[in-house]
Short mmCIF file of the C-alpha atoms (twelve columns), coordinates in Angstrom:
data_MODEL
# 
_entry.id   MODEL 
# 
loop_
_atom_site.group_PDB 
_atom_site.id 
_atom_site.type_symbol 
_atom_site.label_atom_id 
_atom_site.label_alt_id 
_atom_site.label_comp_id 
_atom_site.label_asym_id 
_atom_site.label_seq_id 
_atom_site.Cartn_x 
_atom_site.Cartn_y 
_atom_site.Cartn_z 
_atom_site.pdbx_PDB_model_num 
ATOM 1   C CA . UNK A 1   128.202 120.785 184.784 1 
ATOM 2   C CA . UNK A 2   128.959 118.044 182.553 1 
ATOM 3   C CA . UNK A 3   132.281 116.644 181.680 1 
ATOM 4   C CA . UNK A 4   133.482 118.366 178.855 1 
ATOM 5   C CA . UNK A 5   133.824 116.114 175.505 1 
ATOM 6   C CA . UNK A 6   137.083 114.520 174.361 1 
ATOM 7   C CA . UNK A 7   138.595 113.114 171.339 1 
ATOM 8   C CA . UNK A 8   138.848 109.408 171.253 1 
ATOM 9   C CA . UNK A 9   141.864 107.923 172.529 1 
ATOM 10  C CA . UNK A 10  144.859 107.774 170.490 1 
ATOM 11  C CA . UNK A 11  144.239 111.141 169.218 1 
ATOM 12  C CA . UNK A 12  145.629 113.610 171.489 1 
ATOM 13  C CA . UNK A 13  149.126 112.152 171.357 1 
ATOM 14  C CA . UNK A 14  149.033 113.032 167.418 1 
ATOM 15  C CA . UNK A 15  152.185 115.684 167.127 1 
ATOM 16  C CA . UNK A 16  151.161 118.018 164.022 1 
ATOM 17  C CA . UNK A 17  152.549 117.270 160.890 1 
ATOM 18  C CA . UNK A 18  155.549 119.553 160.270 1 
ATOM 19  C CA . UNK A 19  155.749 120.307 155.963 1 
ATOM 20  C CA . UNK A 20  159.042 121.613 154.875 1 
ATOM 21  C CA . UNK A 21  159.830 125.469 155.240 1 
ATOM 22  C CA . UNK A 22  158.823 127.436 152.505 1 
ATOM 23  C CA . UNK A 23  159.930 131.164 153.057 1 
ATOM 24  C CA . UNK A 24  162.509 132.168 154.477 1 
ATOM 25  C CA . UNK A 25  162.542 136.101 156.127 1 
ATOM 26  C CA . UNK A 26  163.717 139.013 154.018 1 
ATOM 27  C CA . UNK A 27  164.206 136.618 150.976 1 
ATOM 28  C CA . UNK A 28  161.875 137.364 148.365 1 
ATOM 29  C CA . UNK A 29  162.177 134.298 146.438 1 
ATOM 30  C CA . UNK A 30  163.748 131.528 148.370 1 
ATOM 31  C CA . UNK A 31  164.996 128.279 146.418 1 
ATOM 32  C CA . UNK A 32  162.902 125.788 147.965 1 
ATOM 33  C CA . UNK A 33  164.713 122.625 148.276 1 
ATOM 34  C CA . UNK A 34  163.110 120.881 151.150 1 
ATOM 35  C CA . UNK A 35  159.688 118.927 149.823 1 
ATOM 36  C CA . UNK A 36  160.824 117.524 147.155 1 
ATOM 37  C CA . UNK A 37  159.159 118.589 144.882 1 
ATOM 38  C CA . UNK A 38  159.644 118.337 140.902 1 
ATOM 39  C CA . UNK A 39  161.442 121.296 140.354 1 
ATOM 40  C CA . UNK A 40  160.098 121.834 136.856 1 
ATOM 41  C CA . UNK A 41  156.586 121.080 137.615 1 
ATOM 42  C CA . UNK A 42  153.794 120.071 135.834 1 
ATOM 43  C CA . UNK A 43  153.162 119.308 132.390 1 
ATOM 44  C CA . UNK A 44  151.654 121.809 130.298 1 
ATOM 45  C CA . UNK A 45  149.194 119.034 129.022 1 
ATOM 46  C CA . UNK A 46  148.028 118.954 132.752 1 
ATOM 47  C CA . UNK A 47  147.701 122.863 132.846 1 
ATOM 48  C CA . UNK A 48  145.355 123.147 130.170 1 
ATOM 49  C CA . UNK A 49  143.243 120.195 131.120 1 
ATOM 50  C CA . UNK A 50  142.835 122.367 135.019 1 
ATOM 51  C CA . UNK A 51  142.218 125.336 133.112 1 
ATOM 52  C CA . UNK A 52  139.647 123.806 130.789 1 
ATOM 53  C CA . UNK A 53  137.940 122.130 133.887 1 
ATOM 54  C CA . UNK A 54  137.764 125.263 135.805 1 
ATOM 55  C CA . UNK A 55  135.048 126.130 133.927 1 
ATOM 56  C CA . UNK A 56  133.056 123.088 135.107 1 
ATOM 57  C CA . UNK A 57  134.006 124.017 138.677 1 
ATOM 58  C CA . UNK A 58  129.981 124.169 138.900 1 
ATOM 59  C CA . UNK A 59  129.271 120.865 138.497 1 
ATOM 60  C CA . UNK A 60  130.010 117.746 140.871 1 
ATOM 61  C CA . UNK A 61  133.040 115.635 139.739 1 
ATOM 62  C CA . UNK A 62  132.356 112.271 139.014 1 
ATOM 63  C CA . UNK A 63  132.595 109.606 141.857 1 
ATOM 64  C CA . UNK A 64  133.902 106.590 140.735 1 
ATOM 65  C CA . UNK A 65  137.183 108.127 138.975 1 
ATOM 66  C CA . UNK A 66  136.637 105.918 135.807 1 
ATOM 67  C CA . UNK A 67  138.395 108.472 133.635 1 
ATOM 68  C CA . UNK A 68  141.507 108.859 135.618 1 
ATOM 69  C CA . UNK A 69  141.510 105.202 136.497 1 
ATOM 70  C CA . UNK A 70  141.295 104.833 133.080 1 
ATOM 71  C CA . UNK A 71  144.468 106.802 132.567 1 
ATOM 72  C CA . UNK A 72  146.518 105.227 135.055 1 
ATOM 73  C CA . UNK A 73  145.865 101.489 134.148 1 
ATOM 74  C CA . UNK A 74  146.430 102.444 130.453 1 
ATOM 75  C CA . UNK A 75  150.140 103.848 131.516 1 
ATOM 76  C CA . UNK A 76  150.955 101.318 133.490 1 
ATOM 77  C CA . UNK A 77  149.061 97.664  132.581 1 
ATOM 78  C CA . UNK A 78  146.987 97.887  135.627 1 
ATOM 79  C CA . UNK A 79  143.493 96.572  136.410 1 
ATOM 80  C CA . UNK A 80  141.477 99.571  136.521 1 
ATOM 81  C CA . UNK A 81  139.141 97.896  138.461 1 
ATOM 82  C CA . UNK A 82  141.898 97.356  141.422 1 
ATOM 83  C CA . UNK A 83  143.004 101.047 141.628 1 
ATOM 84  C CA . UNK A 84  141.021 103.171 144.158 1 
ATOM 85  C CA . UNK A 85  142.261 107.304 144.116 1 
ATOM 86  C CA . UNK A 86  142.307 109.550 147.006 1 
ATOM 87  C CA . UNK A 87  143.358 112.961 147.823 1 
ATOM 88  C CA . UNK A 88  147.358 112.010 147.670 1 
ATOM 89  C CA . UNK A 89  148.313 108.870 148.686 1 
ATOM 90  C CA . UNK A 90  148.183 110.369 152.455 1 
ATOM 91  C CA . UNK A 91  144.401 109.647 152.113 1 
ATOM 92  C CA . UNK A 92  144.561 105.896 150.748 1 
ATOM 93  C CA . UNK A 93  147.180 105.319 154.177 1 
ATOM 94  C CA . UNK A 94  144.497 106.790 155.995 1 
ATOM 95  C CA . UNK A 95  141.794 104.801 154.575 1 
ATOM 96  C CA . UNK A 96  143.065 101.319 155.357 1 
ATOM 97  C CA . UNK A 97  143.867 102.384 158.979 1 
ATOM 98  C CA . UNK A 98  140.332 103.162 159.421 1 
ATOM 99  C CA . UNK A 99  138.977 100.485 157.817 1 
ATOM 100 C CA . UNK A 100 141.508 97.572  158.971 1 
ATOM 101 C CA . UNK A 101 143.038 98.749  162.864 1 
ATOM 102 C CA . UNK A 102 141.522 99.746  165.879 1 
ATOM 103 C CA . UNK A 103 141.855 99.669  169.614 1 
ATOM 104 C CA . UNK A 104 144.381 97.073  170.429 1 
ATOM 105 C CA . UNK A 105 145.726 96.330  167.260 1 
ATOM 106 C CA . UNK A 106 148.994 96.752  165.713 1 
ATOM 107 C CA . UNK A 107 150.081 99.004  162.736 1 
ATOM 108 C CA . UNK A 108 153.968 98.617  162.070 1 
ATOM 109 C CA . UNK A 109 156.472 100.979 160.199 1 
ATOM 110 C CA . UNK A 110 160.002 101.730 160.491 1 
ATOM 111 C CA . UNK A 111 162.033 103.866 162.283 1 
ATOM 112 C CA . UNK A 112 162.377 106.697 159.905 1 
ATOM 113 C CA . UNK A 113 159.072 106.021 158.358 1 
ATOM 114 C CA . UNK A 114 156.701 108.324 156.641 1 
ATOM 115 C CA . UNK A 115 155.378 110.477 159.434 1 
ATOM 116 C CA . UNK A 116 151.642 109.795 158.429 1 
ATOM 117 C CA . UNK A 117 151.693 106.291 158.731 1 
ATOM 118 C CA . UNK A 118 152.013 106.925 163.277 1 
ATOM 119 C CA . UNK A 119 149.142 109.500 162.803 1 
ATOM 120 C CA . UNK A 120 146.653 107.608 160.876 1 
ATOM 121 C CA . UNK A 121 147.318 104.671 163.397 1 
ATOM 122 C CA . UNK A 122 146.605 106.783 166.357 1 
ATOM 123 C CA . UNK A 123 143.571 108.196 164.305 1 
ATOM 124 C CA . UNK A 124 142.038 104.740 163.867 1 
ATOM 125 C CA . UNK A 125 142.886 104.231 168.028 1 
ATOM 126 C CA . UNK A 126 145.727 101.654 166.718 1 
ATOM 127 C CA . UNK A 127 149.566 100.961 168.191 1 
ATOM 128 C CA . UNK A 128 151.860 102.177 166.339 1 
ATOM 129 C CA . UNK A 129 154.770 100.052 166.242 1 
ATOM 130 C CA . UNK A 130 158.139 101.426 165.247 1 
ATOM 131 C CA . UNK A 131 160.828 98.869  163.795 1 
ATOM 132 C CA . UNK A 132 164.890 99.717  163.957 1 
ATOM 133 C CA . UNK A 133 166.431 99.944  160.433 1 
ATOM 134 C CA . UNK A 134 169.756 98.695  159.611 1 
ATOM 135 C CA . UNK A 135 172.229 101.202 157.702 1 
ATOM 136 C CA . UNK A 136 169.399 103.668 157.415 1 
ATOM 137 C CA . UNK A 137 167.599 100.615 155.346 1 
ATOM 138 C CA . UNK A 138 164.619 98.437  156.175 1 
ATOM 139 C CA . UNK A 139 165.956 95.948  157.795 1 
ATOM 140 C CA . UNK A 140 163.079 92.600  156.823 1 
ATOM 141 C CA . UNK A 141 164.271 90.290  159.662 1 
ATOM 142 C CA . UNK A 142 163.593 92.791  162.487 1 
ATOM 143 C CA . UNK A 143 159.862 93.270  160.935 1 
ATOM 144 C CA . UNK A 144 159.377 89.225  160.891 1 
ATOM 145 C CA . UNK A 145 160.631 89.276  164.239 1 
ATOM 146 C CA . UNK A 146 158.436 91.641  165.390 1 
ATOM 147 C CA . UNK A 147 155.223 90.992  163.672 1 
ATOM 148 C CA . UNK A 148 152.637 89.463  165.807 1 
ATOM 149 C CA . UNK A 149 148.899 88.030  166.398 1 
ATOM 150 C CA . UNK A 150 147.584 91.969  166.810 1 
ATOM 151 C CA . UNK A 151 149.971 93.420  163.769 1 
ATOM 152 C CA . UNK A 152 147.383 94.289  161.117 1 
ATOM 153 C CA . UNK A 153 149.543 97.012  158.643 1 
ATOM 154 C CA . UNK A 154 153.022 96.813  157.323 1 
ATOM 155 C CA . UNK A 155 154.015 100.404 156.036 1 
ATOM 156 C CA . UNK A 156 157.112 100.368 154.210 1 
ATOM 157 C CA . UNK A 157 158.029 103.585 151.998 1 
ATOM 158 C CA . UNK A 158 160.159 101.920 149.090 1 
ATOM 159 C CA . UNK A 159 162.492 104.508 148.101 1 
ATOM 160 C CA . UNK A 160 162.644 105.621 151.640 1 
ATOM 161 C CA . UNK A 161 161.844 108.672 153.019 1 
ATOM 162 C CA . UNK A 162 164.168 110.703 154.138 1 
ATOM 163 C CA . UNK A 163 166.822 108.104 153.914 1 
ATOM 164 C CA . UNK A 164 165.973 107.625 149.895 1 
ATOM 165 C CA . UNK A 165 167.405 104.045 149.913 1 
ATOM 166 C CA . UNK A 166 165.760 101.134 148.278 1 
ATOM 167 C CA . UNK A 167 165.028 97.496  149.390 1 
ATOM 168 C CA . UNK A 168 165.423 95.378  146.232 1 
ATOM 169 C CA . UNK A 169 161.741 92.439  145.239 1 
ATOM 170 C CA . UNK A 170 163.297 89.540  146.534 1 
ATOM 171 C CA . UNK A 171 163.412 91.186  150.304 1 
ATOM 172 C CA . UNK A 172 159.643 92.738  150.113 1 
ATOM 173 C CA . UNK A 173 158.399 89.156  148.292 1 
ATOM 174 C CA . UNK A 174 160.307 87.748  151.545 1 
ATOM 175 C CA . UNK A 175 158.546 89.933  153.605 1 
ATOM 176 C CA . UNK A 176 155.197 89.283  152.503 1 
ATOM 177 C CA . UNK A 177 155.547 86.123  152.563 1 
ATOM 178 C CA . UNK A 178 156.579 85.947  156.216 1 
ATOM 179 C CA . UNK A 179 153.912 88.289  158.060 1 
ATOM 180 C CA . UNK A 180 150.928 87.024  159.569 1 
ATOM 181 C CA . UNK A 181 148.187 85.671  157.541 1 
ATOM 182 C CA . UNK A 182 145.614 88.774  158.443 1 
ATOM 183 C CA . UNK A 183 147.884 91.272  157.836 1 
ATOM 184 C CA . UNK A 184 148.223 93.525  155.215 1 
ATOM 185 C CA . UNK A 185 151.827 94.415  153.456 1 
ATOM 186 C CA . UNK A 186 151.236 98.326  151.884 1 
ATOM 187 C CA . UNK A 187 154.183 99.724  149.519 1 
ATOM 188 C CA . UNK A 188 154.296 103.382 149.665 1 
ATOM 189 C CA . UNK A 189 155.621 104.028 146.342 1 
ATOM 190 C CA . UNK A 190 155.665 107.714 146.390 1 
ATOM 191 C CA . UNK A 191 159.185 107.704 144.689 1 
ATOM 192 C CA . UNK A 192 158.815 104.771 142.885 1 
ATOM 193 C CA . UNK A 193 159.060 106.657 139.016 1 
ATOM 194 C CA . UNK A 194 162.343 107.419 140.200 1 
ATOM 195 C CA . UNK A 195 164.216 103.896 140.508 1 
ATOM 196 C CA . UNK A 196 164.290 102.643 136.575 1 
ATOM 197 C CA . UNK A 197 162.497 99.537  136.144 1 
ATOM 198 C CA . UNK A 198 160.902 98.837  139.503 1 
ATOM 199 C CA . UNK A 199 156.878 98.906  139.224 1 
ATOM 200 C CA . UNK A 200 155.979 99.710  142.978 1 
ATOM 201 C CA . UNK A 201 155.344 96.485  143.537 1 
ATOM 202 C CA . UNK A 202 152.577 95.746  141.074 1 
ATOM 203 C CA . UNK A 203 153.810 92.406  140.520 1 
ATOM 204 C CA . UNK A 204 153.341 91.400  144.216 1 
ATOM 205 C CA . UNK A 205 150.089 92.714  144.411 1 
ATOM 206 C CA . UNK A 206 148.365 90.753  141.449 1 
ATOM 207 C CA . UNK A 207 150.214 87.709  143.086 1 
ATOM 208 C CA . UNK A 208 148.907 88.020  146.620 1 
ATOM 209 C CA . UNK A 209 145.577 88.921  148.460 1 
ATOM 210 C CA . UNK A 210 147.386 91.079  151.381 1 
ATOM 211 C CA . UNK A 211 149.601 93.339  149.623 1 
ATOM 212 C CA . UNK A 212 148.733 97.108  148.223 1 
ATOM 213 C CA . UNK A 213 150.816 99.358  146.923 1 
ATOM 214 C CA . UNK A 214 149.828 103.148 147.087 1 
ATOM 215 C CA . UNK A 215 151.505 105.866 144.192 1 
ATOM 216 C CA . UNK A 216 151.438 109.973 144.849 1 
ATOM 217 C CA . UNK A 217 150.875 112.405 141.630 1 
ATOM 218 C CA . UNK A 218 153.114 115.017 143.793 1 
ATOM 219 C CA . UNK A 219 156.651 114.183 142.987 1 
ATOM 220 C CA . UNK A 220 157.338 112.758 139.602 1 
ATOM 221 C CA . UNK A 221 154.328 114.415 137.741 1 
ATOM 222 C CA . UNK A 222 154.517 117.697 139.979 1 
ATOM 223 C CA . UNK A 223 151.230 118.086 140.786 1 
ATOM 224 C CA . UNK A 224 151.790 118.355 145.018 1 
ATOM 225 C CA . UNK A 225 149.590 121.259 144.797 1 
ATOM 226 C CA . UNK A 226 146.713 119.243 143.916 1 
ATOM 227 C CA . UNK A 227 146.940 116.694 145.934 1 
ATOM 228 C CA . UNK A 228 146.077 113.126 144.343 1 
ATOM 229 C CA . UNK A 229 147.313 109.715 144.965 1 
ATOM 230 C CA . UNK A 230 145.854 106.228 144.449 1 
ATOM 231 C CA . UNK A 231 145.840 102.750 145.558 1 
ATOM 232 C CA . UNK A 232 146.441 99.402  143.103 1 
ATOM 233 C CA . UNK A 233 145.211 96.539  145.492 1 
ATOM 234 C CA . UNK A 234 143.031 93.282  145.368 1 
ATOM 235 C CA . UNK A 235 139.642 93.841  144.816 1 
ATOM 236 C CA . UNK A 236 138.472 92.972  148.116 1 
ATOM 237 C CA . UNK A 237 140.801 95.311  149.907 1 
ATOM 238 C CA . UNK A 238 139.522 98.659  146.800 1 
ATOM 239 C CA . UNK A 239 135.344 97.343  147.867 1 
ATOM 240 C CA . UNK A 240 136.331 98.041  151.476 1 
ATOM 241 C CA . UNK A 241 137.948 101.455 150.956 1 
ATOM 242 C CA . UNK A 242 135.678 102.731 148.420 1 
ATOM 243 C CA . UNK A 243 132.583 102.339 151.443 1 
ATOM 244 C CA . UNK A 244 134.541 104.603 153.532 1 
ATOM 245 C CA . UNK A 245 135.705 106.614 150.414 1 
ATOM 246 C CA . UNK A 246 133.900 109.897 150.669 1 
ATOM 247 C CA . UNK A 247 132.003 110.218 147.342 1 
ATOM 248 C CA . UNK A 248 134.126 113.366 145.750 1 
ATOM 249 C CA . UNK A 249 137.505 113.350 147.716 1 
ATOM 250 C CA . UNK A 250 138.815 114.437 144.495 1 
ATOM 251 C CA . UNK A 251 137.711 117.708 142.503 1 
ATOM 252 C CA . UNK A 252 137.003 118.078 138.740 1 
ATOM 253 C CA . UNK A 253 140.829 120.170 138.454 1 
ATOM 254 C CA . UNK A 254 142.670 117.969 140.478 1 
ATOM 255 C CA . UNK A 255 141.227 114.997 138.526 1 
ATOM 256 C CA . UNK A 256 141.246 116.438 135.153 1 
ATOM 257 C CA . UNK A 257 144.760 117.441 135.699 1 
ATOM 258 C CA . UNK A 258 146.396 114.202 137.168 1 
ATOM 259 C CA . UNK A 259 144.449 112.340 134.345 1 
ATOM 260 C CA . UNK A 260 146.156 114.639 131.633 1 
ATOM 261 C CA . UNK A 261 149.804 114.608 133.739 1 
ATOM 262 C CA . UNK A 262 149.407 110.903 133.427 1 
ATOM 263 C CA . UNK A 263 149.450 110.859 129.809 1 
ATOM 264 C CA . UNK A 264 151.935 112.997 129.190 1 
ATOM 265 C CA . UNK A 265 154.968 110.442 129.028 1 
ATOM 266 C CA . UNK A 266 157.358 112.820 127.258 1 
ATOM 267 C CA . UNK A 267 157.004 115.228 129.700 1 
ATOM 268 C CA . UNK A 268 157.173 112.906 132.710 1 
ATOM 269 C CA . UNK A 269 160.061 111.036 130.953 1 
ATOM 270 C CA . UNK A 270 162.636 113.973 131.152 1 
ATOM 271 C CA . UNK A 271 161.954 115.065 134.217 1 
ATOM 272 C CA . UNK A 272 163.148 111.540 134.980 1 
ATOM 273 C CA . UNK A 273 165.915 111.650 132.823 1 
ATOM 274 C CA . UNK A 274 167.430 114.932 134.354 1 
ATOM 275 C CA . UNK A 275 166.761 114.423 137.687 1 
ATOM 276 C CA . UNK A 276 168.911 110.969 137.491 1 
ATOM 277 C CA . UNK A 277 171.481 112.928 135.931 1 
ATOM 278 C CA . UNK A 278 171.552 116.149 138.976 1 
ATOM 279 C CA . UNK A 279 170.746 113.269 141.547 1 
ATOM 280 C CA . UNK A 280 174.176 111.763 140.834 1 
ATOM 281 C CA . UNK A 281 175.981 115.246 139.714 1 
ATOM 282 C CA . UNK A 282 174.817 116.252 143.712 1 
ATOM 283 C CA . UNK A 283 175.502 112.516 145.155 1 
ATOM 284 C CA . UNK A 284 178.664 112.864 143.895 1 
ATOM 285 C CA . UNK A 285 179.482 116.704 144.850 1 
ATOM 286 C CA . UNK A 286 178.605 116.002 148.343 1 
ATOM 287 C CA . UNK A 287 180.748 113.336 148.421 1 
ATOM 288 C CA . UNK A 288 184.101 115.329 147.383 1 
ATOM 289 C CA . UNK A 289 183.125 117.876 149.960 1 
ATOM 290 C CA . UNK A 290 183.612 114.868 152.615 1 
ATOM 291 C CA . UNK A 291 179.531 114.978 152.828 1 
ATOM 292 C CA . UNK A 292 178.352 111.167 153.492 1 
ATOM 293 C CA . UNK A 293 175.354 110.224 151.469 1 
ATOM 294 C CA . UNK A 294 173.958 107.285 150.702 1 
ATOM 295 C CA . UNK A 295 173.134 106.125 147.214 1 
ATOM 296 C CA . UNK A 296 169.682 108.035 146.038 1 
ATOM 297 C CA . UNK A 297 166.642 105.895 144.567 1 
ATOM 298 C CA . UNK A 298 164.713 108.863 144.965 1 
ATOM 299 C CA . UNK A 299 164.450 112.743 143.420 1 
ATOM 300 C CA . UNK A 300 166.021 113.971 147.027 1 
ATOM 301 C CA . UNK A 301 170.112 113.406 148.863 1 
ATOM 302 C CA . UNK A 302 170.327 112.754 152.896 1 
ATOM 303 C CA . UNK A 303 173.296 114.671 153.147 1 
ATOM 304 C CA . UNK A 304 174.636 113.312 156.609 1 
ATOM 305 C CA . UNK A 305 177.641 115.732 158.648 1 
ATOM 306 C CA . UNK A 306 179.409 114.909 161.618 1 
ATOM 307 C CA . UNK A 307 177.367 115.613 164.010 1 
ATOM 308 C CA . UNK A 308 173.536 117.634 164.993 1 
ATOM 309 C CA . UNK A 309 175.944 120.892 165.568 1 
ATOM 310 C CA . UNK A 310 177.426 120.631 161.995 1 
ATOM 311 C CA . UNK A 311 174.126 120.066 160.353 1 
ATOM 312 C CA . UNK A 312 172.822 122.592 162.059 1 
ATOM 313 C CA . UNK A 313 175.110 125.219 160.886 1 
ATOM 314 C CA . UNK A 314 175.262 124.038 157.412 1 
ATOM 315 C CA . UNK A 315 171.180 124.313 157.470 1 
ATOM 316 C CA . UNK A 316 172.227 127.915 158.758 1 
ATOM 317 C CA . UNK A 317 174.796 128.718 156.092 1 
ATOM 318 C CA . UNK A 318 172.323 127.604 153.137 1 
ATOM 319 C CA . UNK A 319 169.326 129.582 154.542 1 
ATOM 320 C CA . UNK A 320 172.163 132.762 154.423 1 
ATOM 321 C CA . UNK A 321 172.809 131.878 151.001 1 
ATOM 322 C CA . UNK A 322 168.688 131.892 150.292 1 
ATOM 323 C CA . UNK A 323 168.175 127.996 149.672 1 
ATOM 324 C CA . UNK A 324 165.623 126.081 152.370 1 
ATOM 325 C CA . UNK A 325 166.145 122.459 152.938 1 
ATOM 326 C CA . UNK A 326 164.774 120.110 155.247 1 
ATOM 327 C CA . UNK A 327 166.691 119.308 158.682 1 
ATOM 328 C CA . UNK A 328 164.619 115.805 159.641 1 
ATOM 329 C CA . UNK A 329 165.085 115.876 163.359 1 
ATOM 330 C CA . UNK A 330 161.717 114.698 163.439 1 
ATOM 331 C CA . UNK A 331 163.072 111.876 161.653 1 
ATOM 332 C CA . UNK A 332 165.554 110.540 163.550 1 
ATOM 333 C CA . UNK A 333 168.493 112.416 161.566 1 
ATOM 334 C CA . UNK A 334 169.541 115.819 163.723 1 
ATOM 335 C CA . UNK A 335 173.211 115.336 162.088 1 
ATOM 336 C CA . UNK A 336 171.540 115.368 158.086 1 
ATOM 337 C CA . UNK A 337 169.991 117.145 155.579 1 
ATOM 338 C CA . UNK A 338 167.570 116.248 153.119 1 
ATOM 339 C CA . UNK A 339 168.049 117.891 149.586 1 
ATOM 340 C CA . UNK A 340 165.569 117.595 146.925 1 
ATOM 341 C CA . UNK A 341 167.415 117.663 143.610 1 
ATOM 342 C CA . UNK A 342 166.627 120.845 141.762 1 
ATOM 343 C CA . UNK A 343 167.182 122.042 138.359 1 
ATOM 344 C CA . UNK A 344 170.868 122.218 137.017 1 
ATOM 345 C CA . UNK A 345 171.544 125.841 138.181 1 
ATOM 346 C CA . UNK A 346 169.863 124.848 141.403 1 
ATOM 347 C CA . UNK A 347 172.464 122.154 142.697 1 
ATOM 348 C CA . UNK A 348 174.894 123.782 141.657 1 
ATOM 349 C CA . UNK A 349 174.170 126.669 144.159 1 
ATOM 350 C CA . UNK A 350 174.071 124.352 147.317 1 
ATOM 351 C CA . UNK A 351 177.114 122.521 146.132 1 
ATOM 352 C CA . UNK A 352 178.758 126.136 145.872 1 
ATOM 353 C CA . UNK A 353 176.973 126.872 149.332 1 
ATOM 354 C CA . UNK A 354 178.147 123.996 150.497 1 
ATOM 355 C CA . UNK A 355 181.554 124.122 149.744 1 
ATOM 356 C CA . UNK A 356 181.986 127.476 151.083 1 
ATOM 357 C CA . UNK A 357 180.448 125.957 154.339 1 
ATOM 358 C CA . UNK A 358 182.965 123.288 154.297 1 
ATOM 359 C CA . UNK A 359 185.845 125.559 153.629 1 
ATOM 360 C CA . UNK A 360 184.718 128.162 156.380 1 
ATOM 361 C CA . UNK A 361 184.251 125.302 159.195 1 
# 
């Protein structure tokens, strides 16, 4: 009998991707804190447009995007040409590993780096390389350091996920200037609408031939259900992915609906505006509970507690009280909690939860 067939290597040491809770037993309607999501979600414009393209759901969406690309070099001065879209930004990180890594090669993140960025490595048959931090921030001089002949991807998520810190242009221009010549620099910008005035790193890109940046349609424009994200990179680097692109990754809703969520700047606007207000409101309440957290760039806290044990049983004591957050143990922090903001009413609940917690213990 033959030898039975097996993955390719790389594969098998792939840990499934854990999402954040979303039920929570014998609560009918749990207040879902942990995926940071936008709590208000999407914009009506965006509802109608899905609605209106359910009705085409019989005919094949179109292939090269032009209409949302359209949309999102309109918004934001791109080159419509450079931007290549994919079924969340997951996809585009998935893309360049396939395309640009392989057996022996090197793709580099940090230590509390996006989770997908060791799986699509180990898809492509690449080493992932993990990279300390400093302070719970990308630290540039240990990536520099490290960097080598075989490194071939940089992933840095810029705000940071979970830590939701941000590492200011002069380090990432530092950075890409500094890594090996056939390497590619990639800016996951899936929080970047929340830090005012930073452009994901669109600037870098039109300066360089090795640098992407990649955006997400799930957090600020509330569409996670849909799942679409895109790329803005040099035209050499969007000719390569679009070969391996698979014709229509994207449906007729999800692209009629990001397109319309795009152009809705009012609506994506205040969403902004309020979750910079309850970002600091909850910042700031954690804080006067004795709660350490670090300065938020993003729509989410890391609340971080003495230890794993009190985390543990504050996770506990909010679950009791009907609110899910995220415990990242996965992600190097068993002593914190990550908190999306929420609407108003919502933070104040886990501040109240919180400080009933911290006056129990």
């Amino acid at each position: 009998m033959s030898a039975p067939i097996r993955p390719q290597p790389g594969i098998l040491d792939i840990a499934l991707y854990q999402g954040g809770q979303s039920a929570l037993e014998g609560v009918a309607e749990p207040l879902k804190l942990s995926s940071n999501e936008n709590p208000f979600g999407p914009s009506p414009a965006a509802v109608a447009a899905m609605g209106r393209a359910l009705g085409e759901s019989h005919r094949y969406p179109s292939t090269d995007h032009a209409g949302l690309r359209a949309a999102i070099a309109g918004v934001h001065g791109l080159d419509p040409d450079r931007i290549v879209c994919g079924v969340g930004s997951d996809e585009i990180i998935h893309f360049l590993c396939q395309a640009y890594v392989g057996p022996g090669l090197e793709v580099m993140h940090t230590e509390h780096g996006f989770a997908m960025y060791r799986i699509s490595a180990l898809a492509a048959g690449a080493v992932p390389v993990e990279v300390p931090e400093r302070d719970r921030l990308v630290d540039v001089d240990a990536i520099l350091e490290r960097a080598g002949p075989q490194t071939r991807l940089v992933f840095i998520a810029n705000p940071a996920n979970p830590t939701a810190t941000f590492l200011p242009m002069e380090e990432l221009t530092r950075l890409a200037e500094g890594l090996p010549a056939e390497c590619l620099l990639v800016l996951d910008g899936a929080y970047a609408e929340f830090v005012e005035g930073y452009d994901g790193g669109r600037a870098l890109v039109e300066a360089r031939e090795d640098v992407v940046m990649t955006r997400t349609f799930s957090k600020a424009y509330g569409l996670g259900g849909l799942r679409v994200g895109y790329g803005y990179a040099p035209r050499h680097v969007v000719d390569t992915l679009n070969r391996i692109r698979g014709p229509f990754n994207l449906s007729g809703v999800a692209l009629a609906g990001a397109e319309a969520a795009m152009r809705d700047l009012d609506w994506v606007a205040e969403c902004l505006r309020v979750n910079a207000e309850e970002r600091a409101r909850l910042v700031g309440g954690l804080r006067q509970l004795g709660i350490a957290c670090d300065e938020s760039y993003a729509n989410f806290v890391l609340a971080r507690f003495a230890d794993e044990g009190e985390a543990t049983a504050a996770d506990a004591h909010l679950k009791a009280a009907g609110i899910i957050v995220r415990h990242p143990k996965g992600y190097g922090f068993p002593q914190a909690l990550r908190i999306t903001v929420g609407r108003p009413e919502d933070n104040s609940r886990v501040l109240d939860a919180l400080a009933t917690f911290k006056g129990a213990a």
